[in-house]
C-alpha cells in the first residue's frame, strides 16, 4: 500500500508539516480508515525523495496527537480510536453561516453591513503631487533625534517595564505631565489620578461609549460631525441626532430635554468647520447636561495648534458638575503613529472607566508612553509646539494666498487654528465632489466634507460648496503648485465643457 | 474697590493663570456682578506684589474669553453680557448624579458596581522575597540589546510612519511574520489578510466581544476560567455558563444546544489548570459550534512555551467551518509591556472586525509592531523561545524538587508546559486562602485560583486545595528559598496552633 502525498521542497512550510497535514486530513476525512496500516517510513521517504528522518518525525507527531499508533517492529496504523471523526466537517462542505446568512449578524452588535468606520488613510496618496488630506502632521517636523535618544534611554532603564503588566490607566509620569500641560493651556485643574491614557482620541471615544452608550441611547452630534465619532456611536447602537453648527459652534438651543443622552462636541476647533464654541453656548451646554443627566464628550483633538491669541479654556475647565468627558490626543501635535491619547474622566465615572479600560486591553504599550513623558517634562514638547505652530502658520498663509491668487474672493470658514481649513468655493465652480475628481486626475488631493473625514448627514444646505484642505503635511511649494494645478485643471475642465468657468 | 485673590509664586501654575481662574470664578459665581468695575492692573499688581505685566496679561485673557471689557483709559469691567451665568452651577452644589445615583449607571453597559476586571499587578510585590505570581516572563530574559538595535533601525527608517495613520489592522510585515510562525508551530494555514494586530490577547477578546456579545448572549466558559475573559463577557452583558474542566480539558459533552452562543477555551494549556484539550473534544467542540451557529474563542496565550513534545495543533487548525476566533499574544513569550497580540478572524466576520478595530482605536502603535516584525523575521524570536524554554524548564524542575523536598508526595495538575503550575496541596495543609496569607507574612507570594487570576465560580469541589505557582519570573535560587520559607511558615503556623501540621 502507499499514500498519495504531494510535498514541495520550495514551500515555506517544512516537509514534515506538509506530510503531517496531509495524512491528518486523510484520517479525519476517513480516506484512511481506523486501523488501516500506513506505508513504512522507508517506503514513503523513497517515494517522496525525502530523508527518512523527516518522514519519521511526521509519523511521530501524528502519533503524539493521537492520529496513528506506531507499533515497534510491526508498523504504523491509523489509530483505532481517532475519536469524533464522524463529527468532522470536511473543507468542502459550506459552513452553517452560509445556510443562514443572517444568523451571525444577529449576534454582531449591529448587522455588519450597517457598520461603517472612519477613513484614515488616503488610498490615492501615491498618485498625488500635492495632497491636502486633513489631520496629517508634517513628517519632517517629527523630533526624531530627540525621540530616538529618549527611547534609547527608556529602554536602558526599562527593568521589568517591557515584560510585566503595569497600571492599565497608563504610565504615571505621563499622566502627571499631561495634567501639568492641561492646567495652563486649557484651564483644566485635575490631578493625574483622573487621567487615563488611551489609544489616540478614538480610544478615548471608545472608552466613553463603553460607559455611556447602549442600544437606543440618544447621541447628539455636531452637523457636520467627525466620522470616527458618529460611526462609533452608531456601532454601539446609539440613535444619532445631528445638531446644526453655525459660526458660534453647535446650536445648543436646539438640544431637546432628552434624559441620559450624550452630546459629542469639538468646542475649540469644530471638525470639520473650524469654528469655536462660544462661551455662552458652553455654559448652556453644561446646564443642559446637568438638567438632563446627560454627559458631554469634549474632543479637543487639535487645541495645541493655534496661531493667534490664547486658546479659549476647555469646556472641561467650566465643568463643575462632572458632566464632561475630556478627550485629548498627541496624534495631531506629535503623530498618529504613536497612538497616544488621554481622557479626563468625571469622578463619578472613574471606577467604571478603570474597569472598562482594563477589560479592553490591559492598557497601552509602555515604551512610547515613557518616552513621551520625558519629552514633555524636559520641555521638548513646548519647543516642538512652537516650531510646528510657526511652520504650519506659514503653510496656512501660503494656502490662503494661493486660493486668493487663483480663485479670488473665496471664503474661509472657521478660526485661525488647526491643521486644515474649510474653503467655501466660488459659486461658479462645480460641486465639491466634481472638483475632487477633477483635482485627483490632475494629481491634487482636495476633499469634500464627507471624503475629508466628516459626515454631513445630508442636512447641510450648501455642503457641496465646501472643500477640506489640510495644509500641514505638504510643503509651501507643494501647496502653491497644488492650488495652481487645481485652478488649471478646473479651467481646462471648463474649456472642455466639463465644468463651468473658474474665476481668474 | 479691590479683589480678594490668593496667588502663590511657588505653585506649578503661572501667576497669570491663578489670577485668571480666580477672577473668572468670581464672575461666573456672580461674586463680581455684570458691569462691575475691576481694580486697575497697577493697584492689583501692588496688592499682590506681582509684575503689572502679569496682571495685564490675566485681564487680557479674561477679555479674550468674554468675561470682562477693557475700556481704554476708563478701566476694566465685568462684561455686561457674560451670558448664561445664571445657569452656571457653583462647585459647592452636588452634581445631579448624586441626587439620583442610579441614573448614570443605567447608561453604563452594566451598573458600575457590578463591573469587575482582572488582577494584573501584584500589589504586595515589594514586600516579597520570592513571588510566584503567574504569567510573568523573566525580566532578564528580554532580548534588550537586539530589541534596542531594531527599535533604533526602525526609527531611522520611520519616514511618515510615526506621524500618519496606517492600516488599523496592523503592520503588514508583522502580520506576515505571524502567519509564517503559526503555520509550522500551530498548524494554522491562513494568510496575513486574516490577521489583526491587537493590544495583547485582552484586546483580541474585546474585539471578539464587540462582534459577538450583546446583552443576554450566552457565554460558555471553562470552570475555572481566566478572569480577563469572564469579566469581559459579563461587562458586555453576557450570561456566563461555567463548564467543568477535567484532565482532558473542558467537558464538551456538557454544552447544551444553545444557538448563537460563544464558547471561550484555552485548549493548549488550560488557564489555570494547565491541562490540554483532547483531540476528540476539539472535534466535538467544533461540531457543537457548527450545529448551534456559535463561535469558539480560542485563547492560545502561552502555547509557544512547551517543554516536551510538539505542541498539539491549535483548534483553529481543525476549523473548516469558520467557527473559531483564534487569539494569540506576545505578552507571555516576549513581555506584556509590548501590548502586542493578534487575532485570526473567520472570513465571515472579517469585514465587521476591520470596522470595529478601526472604530476602537485606529490600530496599534507602529514602532513596537515594526521592531517585532524584524525580530521574528531575522530569526531572533525562535532563538529567544529556545532560550526561555530552556531556562523556564530548569525553574520548573527546581520548583518541583522544592515542593517534593518540603511537602513530599504532592500533586501537580496539568501538562509540562507554560509559565505556571497548579499545585494540589497535601490534605493536612490549611485551605489555600489561609496558606496564601501565611506565605505573604513570610514574604512569599503564592496564590489561590482566584487571586492567581482565575474565577472558580464556587462550583469546584476542592478549589481550596489548589495554589497557582508562576515559576518564570523568580530565579532558581528565589524559588528554592521561597518554597522552604513557605514550609517553615506553615510549620510555625502549625506549632503556634494556627494551621495543621505540614508534612515534612
PDB file of C-alpha atoms in Angstrom, chain A residues 12-13 17 20-21 24-25 28-29 61 65 67 82-85 87-91 93 95-98 103-104 106-109 112 115-118 120-121 125 135-139 142 144 147-148 151 155-156 159-168 180 183-187 189 199 202-203 206 210-214 226 228 231-232 235-236 260-262 279-280 283-284 287 290-291 293-295 310-313 317-318 320-323 331-332 334-339 348-349 352 355-356 358-368 473, chain B residues 12-13 17 20-21 24-25 28-29 61 65-67 82-85 87-91 93 95-98 103-104 106-109 112 115-118 120-121 125 135-139 142 144 147-148 151 155-156 159-168 180 183-185 187 189 199 202-203 206 210-214 226 228 231-232 235-236 260-262 279-280 283-284 287 290-291 293-295 310-313 317-318 320-323 331-332 334-339 348-349 352 354-356 358-368 473:
ATOM      1  CA  UNK A  12       7.620  27.955   3.263  1.00  0.00           C
ATOM      2  CA  UNK A  13       6.217  25.044   5.126  1.00  0.00           C
ATOM      3  CA  UNK A  17       4.414  19.693   8.340  1.00  0.00           C
ATOM      4  CA  UNK A  20       1.602  15.745   8.841  1.00  0.00           C
ATOM      5  CA  UNK A  21      -1.193  17.951   7.490  1.00  0.00           C
ATOM      6  CA  UNK A  24      -4.075  14.053   9.272  1.00  0.00           C
ATOM      7  CA  UNK A  25      -6.662  15.275   6.758  1.00  0.00           C
ATOM      8  CA  UNK A  28     -10.098  12.883   9.599  1.00  0.00           C
ATOM      9  CA  UNK A  29     -11.894  12.612   6.276  1.00  0.00           C
ATOM     10  CA  UNK A  61       3.858  13.939  15.519  1.00  0.00           C
ATOM     11  CA  UNK A  65      -1.624  13.911  18.524  1.00  0.00           C
ATOM     12  CA  UNK A  67      -3.972  10.030  14.887  1.00  0.00           C
ATOM     13  CA  UNK A  82      -9.345   8.526  16.377  1.00  0.00           C
ATOM     14  CA  UNK A  83     -12.460   9.847  18.019  1.00  0.00           C
ATOM     15  CA  UNK A  84     -15.074  12.207  16.730  1.00  0.00           C
ATOM     16  CA  UNK A  85     -14.084  11.634  13.112  1.00  0.00           C
ATOM     17  CA  UNK A  87     -18.409  14.836  13.555  1.00  0.00           C
ATOM     18  CA  UNK A  88     -15.586  16.322  11.488  1.00  0.00           C
ATOM     19  CA  UNK A  89     -16.773  18.603   8.698  1.00  0.00           C
ATOM     20  CA  UNK A  90     -14.659  18.359   5.553  1.00  0.00           C
ATOM     21  CA  UNK A  91     -13.419  21.585   3.990  1.00  0.00           C
ATOM     22  CA  UNK A  93     -18.963  21.491   2.989  1.00  0.00           C
ATOM     23  CA  UNK A  95     -20.199  26.399   6.931  1.00  0.00           C
ATOM     24  CA  UNK A  96     -23.613  26.786   8.565  1.00  0.00           C
ATOM     25  CA  UNK A  97     -23.417  30.533   8.466  1.00  0.00           C
ATOM     26  CA  UNK A  98     -23.992  30.380   4.723  1.00  0.00           C
ATOM     27  CA  UNK A 103     -27.576  34.294  11.980  1.00  0.00           C
ATOM     28  CA  UNK A 104     -24.066  35.551  12.701  1.00  0.00           C
ATOM     29  CA  UNK A 106     -27.830  38.987  14.697  1.00  0.00           C
ATOM     30  CA  UNK A 107     -25.055  38.360  17.164  1.00  0.00           C
ATOM     31  CA  UNK A 108     -22.944  41.234  15.952  1.00  0.00           C
ATOM     32  CA  UNK A 109     -23.838  44.401  17.905  1.00  0.00           C
ATOM     33  CA  UNK A 112     -22.098  44.069   9.797  1.00  0.00           C
ATOM     34  CA  UNK A 115     -21.102  49.054  10.181  1.00  0.00           C
ATOM     35  CA  UNK A 116     -19.004  51.923   8.887  1.00  0.00           C
ATOM     36  CA  UNK A 117     -15.662  53.253  10.043  1.00  0.00           C
ATOM     37  CA  UNK A 118     -13.729  56.462   9.517  1.00  0.00           C
ATOM     38  CA  UNK A 120      -7.846  57.113   7.958  1.00  0.00           C
ATOM     39  CA  UNK A 121      -5.505  56.550   5.056  1.00  0.00           C
ATOM     40  CA  UNK A 125      -1.842  59.273  -1.931  1.00  0.00           C
ATOM     41  CA  UNK A 135      -5.019  65.943  10.017  1.00  0.00           C
ATOM     42  CA  UNK A 136      -1.547  64.918   8.812  1.00  0.00           C
ATOM     43  CA  UNK A 137       1.392  66.449  10.686  1.00  0.00           C
ATOM     44  CA  UNK A 138       4.487  67.318   8.642  1.00  0.00           C
ATOM     45  CA  UNK A 139       6.545  64.094   8.751  1.00  0.00           C
ATOM     46  CA  UNK A 142       8.786  64.914  13.985  1.00  0.00           C
ATOM     47  CA  UNK A 144      13.256  62.190  15.514  1.00  0.00           C
ATOM     48  CA  UNK A 147      12.783  60.931  20.281  1.00  0.00           C
ATOM     49  CA  UNK A 148      15.359  58.270  19.394  1.00  0.00           C
ATOM     50  CA  UNK A 151      13.518  55.892  23.518  1.00  0.00           C
ATOM     51  CA  UNK A 155      14.983  51.034  27.041  1.00  0.00           C
ATOM     52  CA  UNK A 156      18.224  51.143  29.035  1.00  0.00           C
ATOM     53  CA  UNK A 159      13.778  46.899  34.023  1.00  0.00           C
ATOM     54  CA  UNK A 160      10.593  44.852  34.068  1.00  0.00           C
ATOM     55  CA  UNK A 161       8.539  47.515  32.278  1.00  0.00           C
ATOM     56  CA  UNK A 162       8.696  45.616  28.978  1.00  0.00           C
ATOM     57  CA  UNK A 163       7.945  42.206  30.420  1.00  0.00           C
ATOM     58  CA  UNK A 164       5.284  42.849  33.046  1.00  0.00           C
ATOM     59  CA  UNK A 165       1.777  44.245  33.198  1.00  0.00           C
ATOM     60  CA  UNK A 166       1.527  47.774  34.554  1.00  0.00           C
ATOM     61  CA  UNK A 167      -1.255  50.049  35.697  1.00  0.00           C
ATOM     62  CA  UNK A 168      -3.812  49.869  32.855  1.00  0.00           C
ATOM     63  CA  UNK A 180       0.695  69.898  34.123  1.00  0.00           C
ATOM     64  CA  UNK A 183      -3.617  73.383  33.599  1.00  0.00           C
ATOM     65  CA  UNK A 184      -2.035  76.435  31.961  1.00  0.00           C
ATOM     66  CA  UNK A 185      -3.014  75.697  28.350  1.00  0.00           C
ATOM     67  CA  UNK A 186      -6.599  74.520  28.772  1.00  0.00           C
ATOM     68  CA  UNK A 187      -7.564  75.785  32.223  1.00  0.00           C
ATOM     69  CA  UNK A 189      -7.497  71.690  37.014  1.00  0.00           C
ATOM     70  CA  UNK A 199      -5.016  54.680  22.018  1.00  0.00           C
ATOM     71  CA  UNK A 202     -10.517  57.260  19.097  1.00  0.00           C
ATOM     72  CA  UNK A 203      -9.554  55.033  22.034  1.00  0.00           C
ATOM     73  CA  UNK A 206     -14.495  54.114  22.561  1.00  0.00           C
ATOM     74  CA  UNK A 210     -18.496  51.515  26.629  1.00  0.00           C
ATOM     75  CA  UNK A 211     -19.567  53.509  29.692  1.00  0.00           C
ATOM     76  CA  UNK A 212     -22.446  55.516  28.327  1.00  0.00           C
ATOM     77  CA  UNK A 213     -23.865  54.137  25.085  1.00  0.00           C
ATOM     78  CA  UNK A 214     -26.191  51.172  24.862  1.00  0.00           C
ATOM     79  CA  UNK A 226     -16.255  63.772  12.742  1.00  0.00           C
ATOM     80  CA  UNK A 228     -14.850  58.439  13.821  1.00  0.00           C
ATOM     81  CA  UNK A 231     -19.840  55.850  13.209  1.00  0.00           C
ATOM     82  CA  UNK A 232     -18.571  54.690  16.617  1.00  0.00           C
ATOM     83  CA  UNK A 235     -21.752  50.834  16.166  1.00  0.00           C
ATOM     84  CA  UNK A 236     -22.809  50.816  19.838  1.00  0.00           C
ATOM     85  CA  UNK A 260     -29.450  60.284  29.852  1.00  0.00           C
ATOM     86  CA  UNK A 261     -28.169  61.334  26.443  1.00  0.00           C
ATOM     87  CA  UNK A 262     -24.664  62.086  25.287  1.00  0.00           C
ATOM     88  CA  UNK A 279     -18.711  80.930  25.940  1.00  0.00           C
ATOM     89  CA  UNK A 280     -22.468  81.388  26.349  1.00  0.00           C
ATOM     90  CA  UNK A 283     -22.361  77.348  29.703  1.00  0.00           C
ATOM     91  CA  UNK A 284     -25.754  76.489  28.194  1.00  0.00           C
ATOM     92  CA  UNK A 287     -26.544  73.423  32.065  1.00  0.00           C
ATOM     93  CA  UNK A 290     -26.896  68.840  34.261  1.00  0.00           C
ATOM     94  CA  UNK A 291     -30.649  69.257  33.665  1.00  0.00           C
ATOM     95  CA  UNK A 293     -28.411  63.959  33.443  1.00  0.00           C
ATOM     96  CA  UNK A 294     -26.535  63.671  30.172  1.00  0.00           C
ATOM     97  CA  UNK A 295     -22.817  63.564  29.512  1.00  0.00           C
ATOM     98  CA  UNK A 310      -4.641  82.314  23.931  1.00  0.00           C
ATOM     99  CA  UNK A 311      -6.915  79.342  23.270  1.00  0.00           C
ATOM    100  CA  UNK A 312     -10.286  79.697  24.975  1.00  0.00           C
ATOM    101  CA  UNK A 313     -10.360  77.466  28.054  1.00  0.00           C
ATOM    102  CA  UNK A 317     -12.481  73.802  32.672  1.00  0.00           C
ATOM    103  CA  UNK A 318     -16.052  75.023  33.324  1.00  0.00           C
ATOM    104  CA  UNK A 320     -18.420  71.858  37.987  1.00  0.00           C
ATOM    105  CA  UNK A 321     -20.959  69.049  37.827  1.00  0.00           C
ATOM    106  CA  UNK A 322     -18.822  66.239  36.429  1.00  0.00           C
ATOM    107  CA  UNK A 323     -20.719  66.118  33.151  1.00  0.00           C
ATOM    108  CA  UNK A 331      -1.906  62.327  17.148  1.00  0.00           C
ATOM    109  CA  UNK A 332      -2.066  65.844  15.716  1.00  0.00           C
ATOM    110  CA  UNK A 334       3.199  64.660  17.544  1.00  0.00           C
ATOM    111  CA  UNK A 335       1.903  61.965  15.228  1.00  0.00           C
ATOM    112  CA  UNK A 336      -0.854  59.388  14.832  1.00  0.00           C
ATOM    113  CA  UNK A 337       1.709  56.576  14.683  1.00  0.00           C
ATOM    114  CA  UNK A 338       2.285  56.947  18.432  1.00  0.00           C
ATOM    115  CA  UNK A 339      -1.368  56.101  19.168  1.00  0.00           C
ATOM    116  CA  UNK A 348     -18.472  59.740  39.096  1.00  0.00           C
ATOM    117  CA  UNK A 349     -17.434  57.535  36.152  1.00  0.00           C
ATOM    118  CA  UNK A 352     -16.206  52.083  35.910  1.00  0.00           C
ATOM    119  CA  UNK A 355     -12.521  48.526  34.920  1.00  0.00           C
ATOM    120  CA  UNK A 356     -13.534  49.002  31.286  1.00  0.00           C
ATOM    121  CA  UNK A 358      -8.545  47.122  31.919  1.00  0.00           C
ATOM    122  CA  UNK A 359     -11.017  44.780  30.264  1.00  0.00           C
ATOM    123  CA  UNK A 360     -10.497  46.440  26.880  1.00  0.00           C
ATOM    124  CA  UNK A 361      -6.737  45.930  26.508  1.00  0.00           C
ATOM    125  CA  UNK A 362      -4.858  45.962  29.849  1.00  0.00           C
ATOM    126  CA  UNK A 363      -3.503  49.421  28.992  1.00  0.00           C
ATOM    127  CA  UNK A 364      -1.245  50.943  26.339  1.00  0.00           C
ATOM    128  CA  UNK A 365       2.339  49.944  25.445  1.00  0.00           C
ATOM    129  CA  UNK A 366       4.907  51.197  27.915  1.00  0.00           C
ATOM    130  CA  UNK A 367       7.769  52.463  25.729  1.00  0.00           C
ATOM    131  CA  UNK A 368       6.049  55.269  23.766  1.00  0.00           C
ATOM    132  CA  UNK A 473       1.785  67.855   5.520  1.00  0.00           C
TER     133      UNK A 473
ATOM    134  CA  UNK B  12       3.232  74.916  39.393  1.00  0.00           C
ATOM    135  CA  UNK B  13       0.631  77.161  37.912  1.00  0.00           C
ATOM    136  CA  UNK B  17      -3.396  81.565  35.348  1.00  0.00           C
ATOM    137  CA  UNK B  20      -7.414  84.352  35.556  1.00  0.00           C
ATOM    138  CA  UNK B  21      -9.025  81.340  37.228  1.00  0.00           C
ATOM    139  CA  UNK B  24     -13.310  84.004  36.190  1.00  0.00           C
ATOM    140  CA  UNK B  25     -14.845  82.016  39.040  1.00  0.00           C
ATOM    141  CA  UNK B  28     -19.332  83.071  36.950  1.00  0.00           C
ATOM    142  CA  UNK B  29     -20.475  82.737  40.562  1.00  0.00           C
ATOM    143  CA  UNK B  61      -7.136  86.725  28.669  1.00  0.00           C
ATOM    144  CA  UNK B  65     -12.764  84.901  26.635  1.00  0.00           C
ATOM    145  CA  UNK B  66     -15.553  87.455  27.047  1.00  0.00           C
ATOM    146  CA  UNK B  67     -15.581  87.765  30.838  1.00  0.00           C
ATOM    147  CA  UNK B  82     -21.354  87.373  30.381  1.00  0.00           C
ATOM    148  CA  UNK B  83     -24.156  85.077  29.291  1.00  0.00           C
ATOM    149  CA  UNK B  84     -25.560  82.006  30.940  1.00  0.00           C
ATOM    150  CA  UNK B  85     -24.133  82.917  34.319  1.00  0.00           C
ATOM    151  CA  UNK B  87     -27.197  78.515  34.545  1.00  0.00           C
ATOM    152  CA  UNK B  88     -23.712  78.066  35.971  1.00  0.00           C
ATOM    153  CA  UNK B  89     -23.585  75.600  38.847  1.00  0.00           C
ATOM    154  CA  UNK B  90     -21.100  76.539  41.548  1.00  0.00           C
ATOM    155  CA  UNK B  91     -18.606  73.938  42.718  1.00  0.00           C
ATOM    156  CA  UNK B  93     -23.612  72.125  44.660  1.00  0.00           C
ATOM    157  CA  UNK B  95     -23.846  67.087  40.767  1.00  0.00           C
ATOM    158  CA  UNK B  96     -27.195  65.672  39.652  1.00  0.00           C
ATOM    159  CA  UNK B  97     -25.876  62.145  39.583  1.00  0.00           C
ATOM    160  CA  UNK B  98     -25.817  62.160  43.377  1.00  0.00           C
ATOM    161  CA  UNK B 103     -29.335  57.297  36.577  1.00  0.00           C
ATOM    162  CA  UNK B 104     -25.767  57.277  35.219  1.00  0.00           C
ATOM    163  CA  UNK B 106     -28.420  52.719  33.783  1.00  0.00           C
ATOM    164  CA  UNK B 107     -26.429  54.206  30.960  1.00  0.00           C
ATOM    165  CA  UNK B 108     -23.299  52.270  31.719  1.00  0.00           C
ATOM    166  CA  UNK B 109     -23.445  48.925  29.916  1.00  0.00           C
ATOM    167  CA  UNK B 112     -20.559  50.097  37.613  1.00  0.00           C
ATOM    168  CA  UNK B 115     -18.117  45.685  36.903  1.00  0.00           C
ATOM    169  CA  UNK B 116     -15.018  43.674  37.711  1.00  0.00           C
ATOM    170  CA  UNK B 117     -11.685  43.457  35.949  1.00  0.00           C
ATOM    171  CA  UNK B 118      -8.775  41.062  36.057  1.00  0.00           C
ATOM    172  CA  UNK B 120      -2.809  42.374  36.563  1.00  0.00           C
ATOM    173  CA  UNK B 121      -0.309  43.750  39.028  1.00  0.00           C
ATOM    174  CA  UNK B 125       5.173  42.566  45.193  1.00  0.00           C
ATOM    175  CA  UNK B 135       2.262  34.875  33.784  1.00  0.00           C
ATOM    176  CA  UNK B 136       5.365  36.974  34.371  1.00  0.00           C
ATOM    177  CA  UNK B 137       8.282  36.411  31.972  1.00  0.00           C
ATOM    178  CA  UNK B 138      11.789  36.638  33.423  1.00  0.00           C
ATOM    179  CA  UNK B 139      12.663  40.354  33.039  1.00  0.00           C
ATOM    180  CA  UNK B 142      14.102  40.136  27.466  1.00  0.00           C
ATOM    181  CA  UNK B 144      17.124  44.088  25.253  1.00  0.00           C
ATOM    182  CA  UNK B 147      15.457  44.998  20.665  1.00  0.00           C
ATOM    183  CA  UNK B 148      17.147  48.369  21.171  1.00  0.00           C
ATOM    184  CA  UNK B 151      13.951  49.904  17.505  1.00  0.00           C
ATOM    185  CA  UNK B 155      13.154  54.873  13.917  1.00  0.00           C
ATOM    186  CA  UNK B 156      15.857  55.750  11.380  1.00  0.00           C
ATOM    187  CA  UNK B 159       9.509  58.212   7.368  1.00  0.00           C
ATOM    188  CA  UNK B 160       5.874  59.140   7.946  1.00  0.00           C
ATOM    189  CA  UNK B 161       5.117  56.016   9.994  1.00  0.00           C
ATOM    190  CA  UNK B 162       5.237  57.941  13.282  1.00  0.00           C
ATOM    191  CA  UNK B 163       3.205  60.891  12.101  1.00  0.00           C
ATOM    192  CA  UNK B 164       0.466  59.351   9.977  1.00  0.00           C
ATOM    193  CA  UNK B 165      -2.383  56.902  10.359  1.00  0.00           C
ATOM    194  CA  UNK B 166      -1.708  53.444   8.978  1.00  0.00           C
ATOM    195  CA  UNK B 167      -3.783  50.348   8.270  1.00  0.00           C
ATOM    196  CA  UNK B 168      -5.727  49.785  11.529  1.00  0.00           C
ATOM    197  CA  UNK B 180       4.670  32.203   8.931  1.00  0.00           C
ATOM    198  CA  UNK B 183       1.841  27.524  10.103  1.00  0.00           C
ATOM    199  CA  UNK B 184       4.603  25.203  11.367  1.00  0.00           C
ATOM    200  CA  UNK B 185       4.095  25.692  15.123  1.00  0.00           C
ATOM    201  CA  UNK B 187      -0.808  24.032  12.115  1.00  0.00           C
ATOM    202  CA  UNK B 189      -2.878  27.799   7.497  1.00  0.00           C
ATOM    203  CA  UNK B 199      -3.417  45.158  22.257  1.00  0.00           C
ATOM    204  CA  UNK B 202      -7.199  41.042  26.031  1.00  0.00           C
ATOM    205  CA  UNK B 203      -7.534  43.366  23.036  1.00  0.00           C
ATOM    206  CA  UNK B 206     -12.517  42.644  23.404  1.00  0.00           C
ATOM    207  CA  UNK B 210     -17.785  43.689  20.184  1.00  0.00           C
ATOM    208  CA  UNK B 211     -18.671  41.379  17.297  1.00  0.00           C
ATOM    209  CA  UNK B 212     -20.469  38.592  19.101  1.00  0.00           C
ATOM    210  CA  UNK B 213     -21.667  39.556  22.568  1.00  0.00           C
ATOM    211  CA  UNK B 214     -24.739  41.618  23.279  1.00  0.00           C
ATOM    212  CA  UNK B 226      -9.362  33.226  33.133  1.00  0.00           C
ATOM    213  CA  UNK B 228      -9.940  38.703  31.976  1.00  0.00           C
ATOM    214  CA  UNK B 231     -15.306  39.587  33.499  1.00  0.00           C
ATOM    215  CA  UNK B 232     -15.091  40.980  29.963  1.00  0.00           C
ATOM    216  CA  UNK B 235     -19.195  43.626  31.062  1.00  0.00           C
ATOM    217  CA  UNK B 236     -20.832  43.194  27.636  1.00  0.00           C
ATOM    218  CA  UNK B 260     -25.732  31.798  18.701  1.00  0.00           C
ATOM    219  CA  UNK B 261     -23.617  31.311  21.807  1.00  0.00           C
ATOM    220  CA  UNK B 262     -19.894  31.754  22.305  1.00  0.00           C
ATOM    221  CA  UNK B 279      -8.458  15.789  20.147  1.00  0.00           C
ATOM    222  CA  UNK B 280     -11.878  14.130  20.410  1.00  0.00           C
ATOM    223  CA  UNK B 283     -13.645  17.876  17.175  1.00  0.00           C
ATOM    224  CA  UNK B 284     -16.823  17.652  19.283  1.00  0.00           C
ATOM    225  CA  UNK B 287     -19.206  20.192  15.671  1.00  0.00           C
ATOM    226  CA  UNK B 290     -21.385  24.351  13.685  1.00  0.00           C
ATOM    227  CA  UNK B 291     -24.653  22.774  14.946  1.00  0.00           C
ATOM    228  CA  UNK B 293     -24.222  28.510  14.888  1.00  0.00           C
ATOM    229  CA  UNK B 294     -21.988  29.510  17.789  1.00  0.00           C
ATOM    230  CA  UNK B 295     -18.437  30.812  17.777  1.00  0.00           C
ATOM    231  CA  UNK B 310       5.455  19.021  19.668  1.00  0.00           C
ATOM    232  CA  UNK B 311       2.504  21.161  20.762  1.00  0.00           C
ATOM    233  CA  UNK B 312      -0.827  19.681  19.652  1.00  0.00           C
ATOM    234  CA  UNK B 313      -2.133  21.658  16.689  1.00  0.00           C
ATOM    235  CA  UNK B 317      -6.095  24.300  12.586  1.00  0.00           C
ATOM    236  CA  UNK B 318      -9.137  21.978  12.556  1.00  0.00           C
ATOM    237  CA  UNK B 320     -13.160  24.025   8.480  1.00  0.00           C
ATOM    238  CA  UNK B 321     -16.388  25.913   9.152  1.00  0.00           C
ATOM    239  CA  UNK B 322     -15.064  29.312  10.199  1.00  0.00           C
ATOM    240  CA  UNK B 323     -16.308  28.927  13.764  1.00  0.00           C
ATOM    241  CA  UNK B 331       2.785  39.054  26.306  1.00  0.00           C
ATOM    242  CA  UNK B 332       3.999  35.732  27.643  1.00  0.00           C
ATOM    243  CA  UNK B 334       8.201  38.472  24.946  1.00  0.00           C
ATOM    244  CA  UNK B 335       6.543  40.678  27.535  1.00  0.00           C
ATOM    245  CA  UNK B 336       3.219  42.251  28.471  1.00  0.00           C
ATOM    246  CA  UNK B 337       4.731  45.743  28.262  1.00  0.00           C
ATOM    247  CA  UNK B 338       4.725  45.471  24.454  1.00  0.00           C
ATOM    248  CA  UNK B 339       0.927  45.078  24.402  1.00  0.00           C
ATOM    249  CA  UNK B 348     -17.339  35.540   7.712  1.00  0.00           C
ATOM    250  CA  UNK B 349     -16.540  38.055  10.473  1.00  0.00           C
ATOM    251  CA  UNK B 352     -17.109  43.631  10.635  1.00  0.00           C
ATOM    252  CA  UNK B 354     -11.990  45.533  10.468  1.00  0.00           C
ATOM    253  CA  UNK B 355     -14.630  48.207  11.068  1.00  0.00           C
ATOM    254  CA  UNK B 356     -14.793  47.533  14.800  1.00  0.00           C
ATOM    255  CA  UNK B 358     -10.849  50.898  13.357  1.00  0.00           C
ATOM    256  CA  UNK B 359     -13.619  52.370  15.484  1.00  0.00           C
ATOM    257  CA  UNK B 360     -12.000  51.067  18.673  1.00  0.00           C
ATOM    258  CA  UNK B 361      -8.604  52.757  18.399  1.00  0.00           C
ATOM    259  CA  UNK B 362      -7.428  53.237  14.782  1.00  0.00           C
ATOM    260  CA  UNK B 363      -4.923  50.424  15.286  1.00  0.00           C
ATOM    261  CA  UNK B 364      -1.870  49.787  17.465  1.00  0.00           C
ATOM    262  CA  UNK B 365       1.313  51.903  17.738  1.00  0.00           C
ATOM    263  CA  UNK B 366       3.676  51.463  14.813  1.00  0.00           C
ATOM    264  CA  UNK B 367       7.122  51.246  16.432  1.00  0.00           C
ATOM    265  CA  UNK B 368       6.767  48.094  18.584  1.00  0.00           C
ATOM    266  CA  UNK B 473       9.997  35.389  36.950  1.00  0.00           C
TER     267      UNK B 473
END
